[in-house]
Amino acid sequence: MERSRSLVGMEVPIPGSDSVKWIEVTVPSSTPATSSSPSSSSPPIAPLTEDTAACVIIGDPPTYLIWRIHKSQPCALDLVELCAFKEFPSTGIRILFPDALCPFAFICKDENICASGNLYLLYALTVSGVAYLFKLRNICTYESCSIFPSNDLIEFNLQTYPHYGEITAVAATSGSLVIGRNDGSVSLFRLGMFDQSAPDFVHELRDDTGIGRLWGFITRVKMVSPVQDLVISEVVGRKLVFVLHFDGMLQVWDLLSHSKVFSCTMTAAPLLGATFLRLWVGEAKYNTNIIPLVILCRQALEVNKEMISIYHLHFSVGDRIIFFFDSSMQNIPSEEGKFIDVKLTSDKIWMLKQNGLISHNLFHANTNLEEGHCYALQETFVADQLFQSSEHCLDDLLWISHSLFSSMKEQIVSFVSSIFLRRLLHPGVYHNSVLHATLQDFNKHWSNPEFQSLTVDGLKKEILSLIEHEGVPESPSTIFYCWKNFCARYFHYWCKNSAPCGLLMDSSTGAVGLIRKDSLSLFRCLEDIELLIYGSFDELGASMNSGFDLYADDLEREILFEVLRCISSISLQLGKTASALFYESLIRAQIISSEEIVPRLLKILENGCSSSVAAHPISDLGADGAWEKELGDHKTLRKFSVDMLLSLHALCNKAKSWSRVLNAIESYLKFLVPRKMTQGVHSEVLFNINTSILAQATSQVAKVMFESALDILLLLSYLVNISGQVLNGEIPLTFFYVKLLEGLSEIIRIYMLHDDISRIQLELIPMIQEIVTEWLIIHFFGTTPTESPALEDFSSQLSSLQIDSNNDRKSWNKRLGKCDFTLALMLLVNIQSPSGDLSQLSLRSLPSSHSFISSVQDFTSWIIWGSTGEESSAFFSHSTELASILLRHGQYDAVEYLLTIVDAHSSKEKLSGSIQSSDGGWCKLHHLLGCCLLAQAQGGLNGIHKENKICEAVRCFFSILASCGEGASQALQSLSSVAGLPHLGLNGHVSSAAWKLHYYQWAMQKFEQYNISEGACQFALAALEQVDEALDPQNDSCGEDTLNELATSFKGRLWANVFKFTLDLNHFYDAYCAIISNPDEESKTICLRRFIIVLYERGAIKILCDGQLPFIGLTDKVERELAWKAERSDIAAKPNPYKLLYAFEMHRHNWRKAASYMYLYSARLRTESVLRDHPHLSLALQERLNGLSAAINALYLVRPACAWINPILGGNPLHNEHYPSKKAKKMEEEQSSCNDAQLQKLQTYDVEKLENEFVLTTAEYLLSLANVKWTYTGMEILPSDLVDLLVETNLYDMAFTIVLKFWKGSGLKRELERIFIAMSMKCCPNRVGSSLTWTRGLLLTSSTDGTSIQSSIDPDPSTQQSKGVNRWEKLEIYLEKYKVFNARLPVIVAETLLRTDPQIELPLWLVHMFKANQKENYWGMTGQESNTATLFQLYVDHGRYTEATTLLLEYIESFASMRPADIIHRKKPSAVWFPYTTIERLWCQLEQMISLGNMVNQCEKLKKLLHEALLRHLNLLKVDSDDALSSSSVQ
């Protein structure tokens, strides 16, 4: 800002202008690659690329076409088309050229609009000298990454025309392109008007004719200096080109006649040794025949020293235009920095610099007067917001924060981080590309679409996570300096990416705008009170609004200025941090209240920061640095205290009394109160650029007013504080400092009367607090982004936003949750504006800088006072209307904050009682607040936060009926329709009890709508308390509908609701109490059924079976409901309803019913597993076993005579016509056909039948573990293949169990023989597939508790190998075990082995089994069925002659070598027997083998051994026979 100029305005950014998405269109190059064409290595022949921008206004209503060329992207030209009556466009076109561009572009309307729809003409020039003419269509018709249509493009290479030097300047108008070169020549190209080959396409502007042209051509370089600038202007209907040369020569050419009409040389530059750089030409003023000219000069030695010179070019119109210069000239020095852009209006010159926008009068009488006004740029505001305005600003924030939070240092990090986040995302500070670039420095990388899709909440999370990652969360100082680093980088990128490029001027409305590199903004004038605050009142007092009568005389004026100086001293002492901390304390009152902040700030003003603070940042500053800072701060504090004491003392002396000072302050405060504007005829406000600018301007004004009110609050509090010390007899040390420094004879005292102190505390401070609160709310609306719509409630949010067919309002949805769409914008488009003020927002052009004042005042008036502007005793009576609008659009956080702060302020002023009893405003406030808290609790909160919201909502709704008067009903009825809330549905006058009953029901339904059962239950119980009184027949005031309700059914519905809510909360015992309390039997039955279903679904059904609930009179109903649930539930459901029925009946000692339900469970498992082809059949079979086992166990508890069940009579049938089924129809049909067949068989079942089924199911289960499919059909006849499958699967135990269970007598022997034949065949070594396959099965366990089934059958095949590790051992074990049932089993085994494998040797244990069967007292080969004779016969039958001979010899020798004691027994008759027939067969077989020549030697050897043995045996028999005969004859 220029120090010599007063501040009269500031920049207002247009929200959303930094988030334009570019449609990139590439320009095809048709320039041939010839020697005349510039190559990539050729030097440029035209001005190099610079950051430049301009705006062209076309049409009525005006369309603003803004083009930019960036030095960082030299080959791109950005173009945005916007209209003031529409929202800022989200897309623009970016034209990509094959070469870098000159800092020039010209856009105009296409006067020859063809059918193709071309709207505009665009001229551009590259540094290589190629000129382009584009015929532009509507921007939305172009596609990104496409090629610009060649039919709409004209390209011309200026180097093809003979040239005399580089191009130094360029200008254009419709159909013409004018260039100036460094040789001083000026050429006119009719680009777009004539064909390039036409003779009139090119004209060189020169004034020599004939032979002189040739001489002029030769000597031009010497005669004319280089062209510096070209400007085309229209004067008296003729297009003139103004040419400024390097030597100061100014020439004016007529483009139509190609003739020179004026030439003049500036004799002296305004700066010594300066050069002429730029030329600007203003509009011709026909009333005075003056054309203002502005020339920029720059001193050659000092680059930054520039000067603007204003000339007046007079003209007269006759046969030809005659120009002449006025001798007067006005110079405007730059003082600091360069001029970026200059614009001329009818009476002013606007000069853009890096540090501000300056305006001067073009036609000032005194040419030497340096008067002017300055408009602040956004850089100053951004620096203040990010604490970048001074080097120690952030350090001050650290020190003051530590002092304020000395007792709760754990809150410092979150509190200060909230300040930075709020300020970073502040409209006007937040910049899309700037934040993106800053985050990339911290390795946070997103694509542009991804980053632009982030909402405010998403940005906050990303920034916070970055700061926490960079710093140490437990250390406030490290977090502070992480923020310091982040903000410094952000501000650097902000200044870089948002550098000013040009001005926007709309002369028709007086609008002044600023075009930045990546955004757009307008300028507004300051309000009168802002001028006073910024110190511009002295210079502009005459231009103040007539209503701004602040003082009655000069003394009051001086008093007020002294007060403002004192306020400025306090503000400078605390810096920019005090207002930030105070504002945040108002926003986040849960951490620290604003009432605590002010006393702590006063303590800092008096004593400085706490001495303990130095310990925290000492590691960053160092011990010496910290000591120096502390010493410097102490000196600054002492100087401030002395200056303040002297200023206040002088102020009191000047005013003669503190009462007069307070009068001046009170007068000043009245102008800080938001003005109440007179409302007129209402019109609709649309969402457009003008509304966006107004919302931003309002936040700027609110910030200034808020900080000003805070400064006065601090001043008055400081004054009361130091006066109180004197009144209490305490004289601060500062007073003695003043005495010593000033050499006074006595101590200066600030003494105030008690009445003055009371006035400050009871009148002024409450008044200031109210002002602070009002501007706080306005600023909150203007800077707080809207909330994103909840994902789960997106449809309702969308429908609520599309409240009419207006497309402008429908566009809100995509902007919700973005930084550029604030609450103020949402409020603006929901108000009905007065035609004289806000109606200008509907104008079709951008507003002037002065029009902002009335618009802002009207908008703030509507926020605070409403559209009627009626007085109210309540603070902020318009808050409920604002809350209704915000609530309707889902802005719950904003509604909560607004209503909470209004409620707190109202309670502080003790106005609640009057509000409650007057118009129902207090009730409306709490009603809206309750609805808001409910929506917040539903919007994604969890844990303690959600519980707090629910509790607060319940409190709000209950407090309404506890405190509101008779007007509450009507007030809430009207509010529902306005806020878009559900209508209360109560008409007419009703009694208090009926009103409470109805409202409690409404609240109950509201909580139920948001699935908040806890709150809904409370209101349901509260409604029950009102039923009897509300339904009293003697109550004449009851509504007609209420009287028709029966108390029983009414209570039944309410108790049913209580039951539902408690059940939702898993309060099962409370839900049961609600059931038994329900007087309506039908409702009770329905609730009971629901109770069982929910208990089952939530796994809490055990409480029905553990006997804790006394089902007095409800036992049958509970059983019936459980059975109904079981039939209609999936059989695989968990917990299983049949098991629950089993437990239910077992607990009540109903053993047979328990067995019946478990058998039904097993039967359904068998049926449905077959129908569904169950993928986990083994699990289903295991469950069937569990069910059968449980049924058997239950029947064992019954007396044997009664140990039977009838599944149809004992439990509910599988089909029940009284209840609907939820199963699929197809499944039901399939199962019904199967069940009908099963029901014919399900008659009476005793334990034996159940055990038989258990055995068969066990077999099926074991087969399923071995992946063998066999299904038990429940038929009486046992399938013959089951035993074979079991044996084949090596399930021998199960096979033997089934055989012993289901076969008797010969059938049992036959089945055993079949089993051992199969087992024997598996033992043959040469049998293919005889290797042992180990199968690991699972224990038969319950699916619920994991306990194994109590059965003698072990389902694990591996455990069946416990007595052996191979098949031979298993065969031996089973043969020993089961030969008692069939004595021929060893014979069957031996015969099978010999038949299967001719080479096999019978195992010794099998041979011993034959030998062990010999009868006692018998010799030879006699015995039982499996004896040695049988084994001998098997050997002979199967050609095992060696084994047969050996066995025979063994027994013959054994017979011969008998003990002497046994010989007597041997000689008895029939005591010895040998199979002689078989022996004879063996002899014959050996002879046959010898005769055939097979194994002759071996057979002869066997025959010989056999012959010798038989010979001895027969001799021995003969002797025994003789002895027997002799013995008999003796007897």
Coordinates of C-alpha atoms in Angstrom, one line a residue, residues 229 231 242 244 250 266 276-282 291-297 307-313 325 329-332 339 341-345 348-351 360-362:
D229 CA 3.8 0.6 -28.2
V231 CA -2.8 1.4 -29.4
F242 CA -1.5 5.6 -31.8
L244 CA 4.8 5.6 -29.5
L250 CA 3.9 10.0 -30.9
M266 CA 7.9 14.6 -26.4
F276 CA 9.3 5.7 -23.0
L277 CA 7.8 2.2 -22.6
R278 CA 4.1 2.0 -22.8
L279 CA 1.1 4.0 -24.1
W280 CA -2.5 4.0 -23.0
V281 CA -5.2 5.9 -24.8
G282 CA -8.5 6.8 -23.0
I291 CA -8.4 12.4 -25.4
P292 CA -6.4 11.4 -22.3
L293 CA -3.0 9.8 -23.0
V294 CA -0.9 8.0 -20.5
I295 CA 2.8 7.2 -21.1
L296 CA 4.9 5.1 -18.9
C297 CA 8.6 6.0 -18.5
M307 CA 6.6 7.3 -13.6
I308 CA 3.2 7.7 -15.2
S309 CA 2.7 10.9 -17.2
I310 CA -0.9 12.0 -18.1
Y311 CA -1.3 14.1 -21.3
H312 CA -4.4 15.7 -22.7
L313 CA -4.7 15.4 -26.5
F325 CA -1.3 18.8 -27.2
M329 CA 1.1 17.3 -17.8
Q330 CA 0.4 15.3 -14.6
N331 CA 3.1 13.0 -13.3
I332 CA 2.5 10.1 -10.9
F339 CA 3.4 -0.7 -12.8
D341 CA -1.2 -2.6 -15.8
V342 CA -2.9 0.7 -16.3
K343 CA -6.6 1.3 -17.3
L344 CA -8.3 4.6 -18.1
T345 CA -12.0 5.3 -17.5
K348 CA -9.9 8.2 -13.6
I349 CA -6.7 6.4 -14.2
W350 CA -6.2 3.0 -12.4
M351 CA -2.7 1.8 -11.9
H360 CA -6.1 9.1 -9.7
N361 CA -8.2 11.8 -11.2
L362 CA -7.4 12.2 -14.9

